[in-house]
Amino acid sequence: MNRKSKTDWDRVKKMAKGDIPLPYDDEDRKMGLHNPNNDAEVEAFFATAKIVKSGRPKQELTKKATSLRLDEDILKAFKATGRGWQTRINEAVHEWLKEHKLP
């Protein structure tokens, strides 16, 4: 499948070079957005910008990926419980380990 891009790459390159100002209007100003075409506003924005890490918080105990073969009925039963079924398998194994102390 070889599709031709509909992107106007010449326009994109010009915008990247700064030849074409980025769209900005009164609505943007009312929303409190900085003008990307005004160097002073851009500098002020980045001076007060905060870096926010996204995603799940780092856990002390991380899990390792593995491949595990389970009987079909066990897999169906856990999957039928909905999202988090792999976590519930992990918890079931933890319970088994508590009851069966291994050397």
mmCIF file of C-alpha atoms in Angstrom:
data_model
loop_
_atom_site.group_PDB
_atom_site.id
_atom_site.type_symbol
_atom_site.label_atom_id
_atom_site.label_comp_id
_atom_site.label_asym_id
_atom_site.label_seq_id
_atom_site.Cartn_x
_atom_site.Cartn_y
_atom_site.Cartn_z
ATOM 1 C CA MET A 1 0.000 0.000 0.000
ATOM 2 C CA ASN A 2 1.677 3.175 -1.177
ATOM 3 C CA ARG A 3 -0.432 6.269 -0.520
ATOM 4 C CA LYS A 4 0.553 9.713 -1.700
ATOM 5 C CA SER A 5 0.732 12.217 1.136
ATOM 6 C CA LYS A 6 -1.794 15.068 1.076
ATOM 7 C CA THR A 7 0.517 17.208 3.201
ATOM 8 C CA ASP A 8 1.828 20.396 1.626
ATOM 9 C CA TRP A 9 5.451 19.776 2.608
ATOM 10 C CA ASP A 10 6.709 23.032 1.063
ATOM 11 C CA ARG A 11 4.311 24.947 3.317
ATOM 12 C CA VAL A 12 5.411 22.909 6.330
ATOM 13 C CA LYS A 13 9.075 23.630 5.591
ATOM 14 C CA LYS A 14 8.379 27.371 5.246
ATOM 15 C CA MET A 15 6.481 27.405 8.543
ATOM 16 C CA ALA A 16 9.345 25.560 10.219
ATOM 17 C CA LYS A 17 11.784 28.190 8.964
ATOM 18 C CA GLY A 18 9.563 30.921 10.348
ATOM 19 C CA ASP A 19 8.598 32.358 6.970
ATOM 20 C CA ILE A 20 4.895 31.964 7.719
ATOM 21 C CA PRO A 21 3.522 33.199 11.066
ATOM 22 C CA LEU A 22 1.525 30.688 13.067
ATOM 23 C CA PRO A 23 -2.225 31.354 13.275
ATOM 24 C CA TYR A 24 -3.175 33.448 16.323
ATOM 25 C CA ASP A 25 -6.297 35.560 16.895
ATOM 26 C CA ASP A 26 -8.414 37.293 19.548
ATOM 27 C CA GLU A 27 -10.008 34.002 20.588
ATOM 28 C CA ASP A 28 -6.553 32.643 21.426
ATOM 29 C CA ARG A 29 -5.793 35.790 23.453
ATOM 30 C CA LYS A 30 -9.122 35.465 25.345
ATOM 31 C CA MET A 31 -8.227 31.873 26.246
ATOM 32 C CA GLY A 32 -4.964 33.105 27.735
ATOM 33 C CA LEU A 33 -2.728 31.526 25.118
ATOM 34 C CA HIS A 34 0.599 33.167 24.353
ATOM 35 C CA ASN A 35 1.263 34.510 20.875
ATOM 36 C CA PRO A 36 3.687 32.053 19.242
ATOM 37 C CA ASN A 37 4.794 34.790 16.834
ATOM 38 C CA ASN A 38 5.923 37.127 19.634
ATOM 39 C CA ASP A 39 9.390 36.181 20.924
ATOM 40 C CA ALA A 40 8.903 37.997 24.260
ATOM 41 C CA GLU A 41 5.638 36.126 24.957
ATOM 42 C CA VAL A 42 7.183 32.792 23.985
ATOM 43 C CA GLU A 43 10.149 33.431 26.285
ATOM 44 C CA ALA A 44 7.843 34.454 29.160
ATOM 45 C CA PHE A 45 5.749 31.331 28.621
ATOM 46 C CA PHE A 46 8.736 28.983 28.810
ATOM 47 C CA ALA A 47 10.178 30.864 31.801
ATOM 48 C CA THR A 48 7.067 29.954 33.821
ATOM 49 C CA ALA A 49 6.322 26.587 32.219
ATOM 50 C CA LYS A 50 6.396 23.529 34.457
ATOM 51 C CA ILE A 51 7.560 20.131 33.294
ATOM 52 C CA VAL A 52 4.919 17.548 34.068
ATOM 53 C CA LYS A 53 5.702 13.873 33.823
ATOM 54 C CA SER A 54 2.819 11.873 32.484
ATOM 55 C CA GLY A 55 2.041 8.255 32.949
ATOM 56 C CA ARG A 56 1.880 5.941 35.880
ATOM 57 C CA PRO A 57 3.963 6.745 38.992
ATOM 58 C CA LYS A 58 7.121 4.678 39.366
ATOM 59 C CA GLN A 59 6.571 1.688 41.650
ATOM 60 C CA GLU A 60 9.176 0.268 44.001
ATOM 61 C CA LEU A 61 8.456 -3.281 42.902
ATOM 62 C CA THR A 62 8.384 -3.547 39.146
ATOM 63 C CA LYS A 63 7.107 -6.568 37.284
ATOM 64 C CA LYS A 64 8.969 -8.639 34.735
ATOM 65 C CA ALA A 65 7.439 -9.663 31.420
ATOM 66 C CA THR A 66 7.199 -13.408 30.919
ATOM 67 C CA SER A 67 5.402 -15.973 28.845
ATOM 68 C CA LEU A 68 3.131 -18.357 30.744
ATOM 69 C CA ARG A 69 1.045 -21.197 29.392
ATOM 70 C CA LEU A 70 -2.270 -21.632 31.211
ATOM 71 C CA ASP A 71 -5.149 -24.024 30.710
ATOM 72 C CA GLU A 72 -7.868 -22.495 28.564
ATOM 73 C CA ASP A 73 -10.518 -22.672 31.314
ATOM 74 C CA ILE A 74 -8.271 -20.769 33.758
ATOM 75 C CA LEU A 75 -7.528 -18.084 31.182
ATOM 76 C CA LYS A 76 -11.222 -17.708 30.259
ATOM 77 C CA ALA A 77 -12.224 -17.447 33.923
ATOM 78 C CA PHE A 78 -9.725 -14.676 34.674
ATOM 79 C CA LYS A 79 -10.448 -12.777 31.436
ATOM 80 C CA ALA A 80 -14.184 -12.955 32.198
ATOM 81 C CA THR A 81 -13.539 -10.815 35.296
ATOM 82 C CA GLY A 82 -12.673 -7.865 33.039
ATOM 83 C CA ARG A 83 -9.809 -5.394 33.084
ATOM 84 C CA GLY A 84 -6.983 -6.264 35.442
ATOM 85 C CA TRP A 85 -7.227 -10.004 34.935
ATOM 86 C CA GLN A 86 -3.436 -10.339 34.692
ATOM 87 C CA THR A 87 -3.063 -8.495 38.006
ATOM 88 C CA ARG A 88 -5.542 -10.924 39.568
ATOM 89 C CA ILE A 89 -3.504 -13.886 38.302
ATOM 90 C CA ASN A 90 -0.439 -12.253 39.880
ATOM 91 C CA GLU A 91 -2.340 -11.868 43.183
ATOM 92 C CA ALA A 92 -3.493 -15.511 43.054
ATOM 93 C CA VAL A 93 0.109 -16.654 42.627
ATOM 94 C CA HIS A 94 1.145 -14.452 45.592
ATOM 95 C CA GLU A 95 -1.570 -16.075 47.738
ATOM 96 C CA TRP A 96 -0.394 -19.535 46.704
ATOM 97 C CA LEU A 97 3.188 -18.629 47.623
ATOM 98 C CA LYS A 98 2.084 -17.489 51.099
ATOM 99 C CA GLU A 99 0.350 -20.814 51.718
ATOM 100 C CA HIS A 100 3.140 -22.948 50.227
ATOM 101 C CA LYS A 101 6.469 -21.826 51.602
ATOM 102 C CA LEU A 102 9.146 -22.634 49.066
ATOM 103 C CA PRO A 103 12.728 -23.412 50.069
#
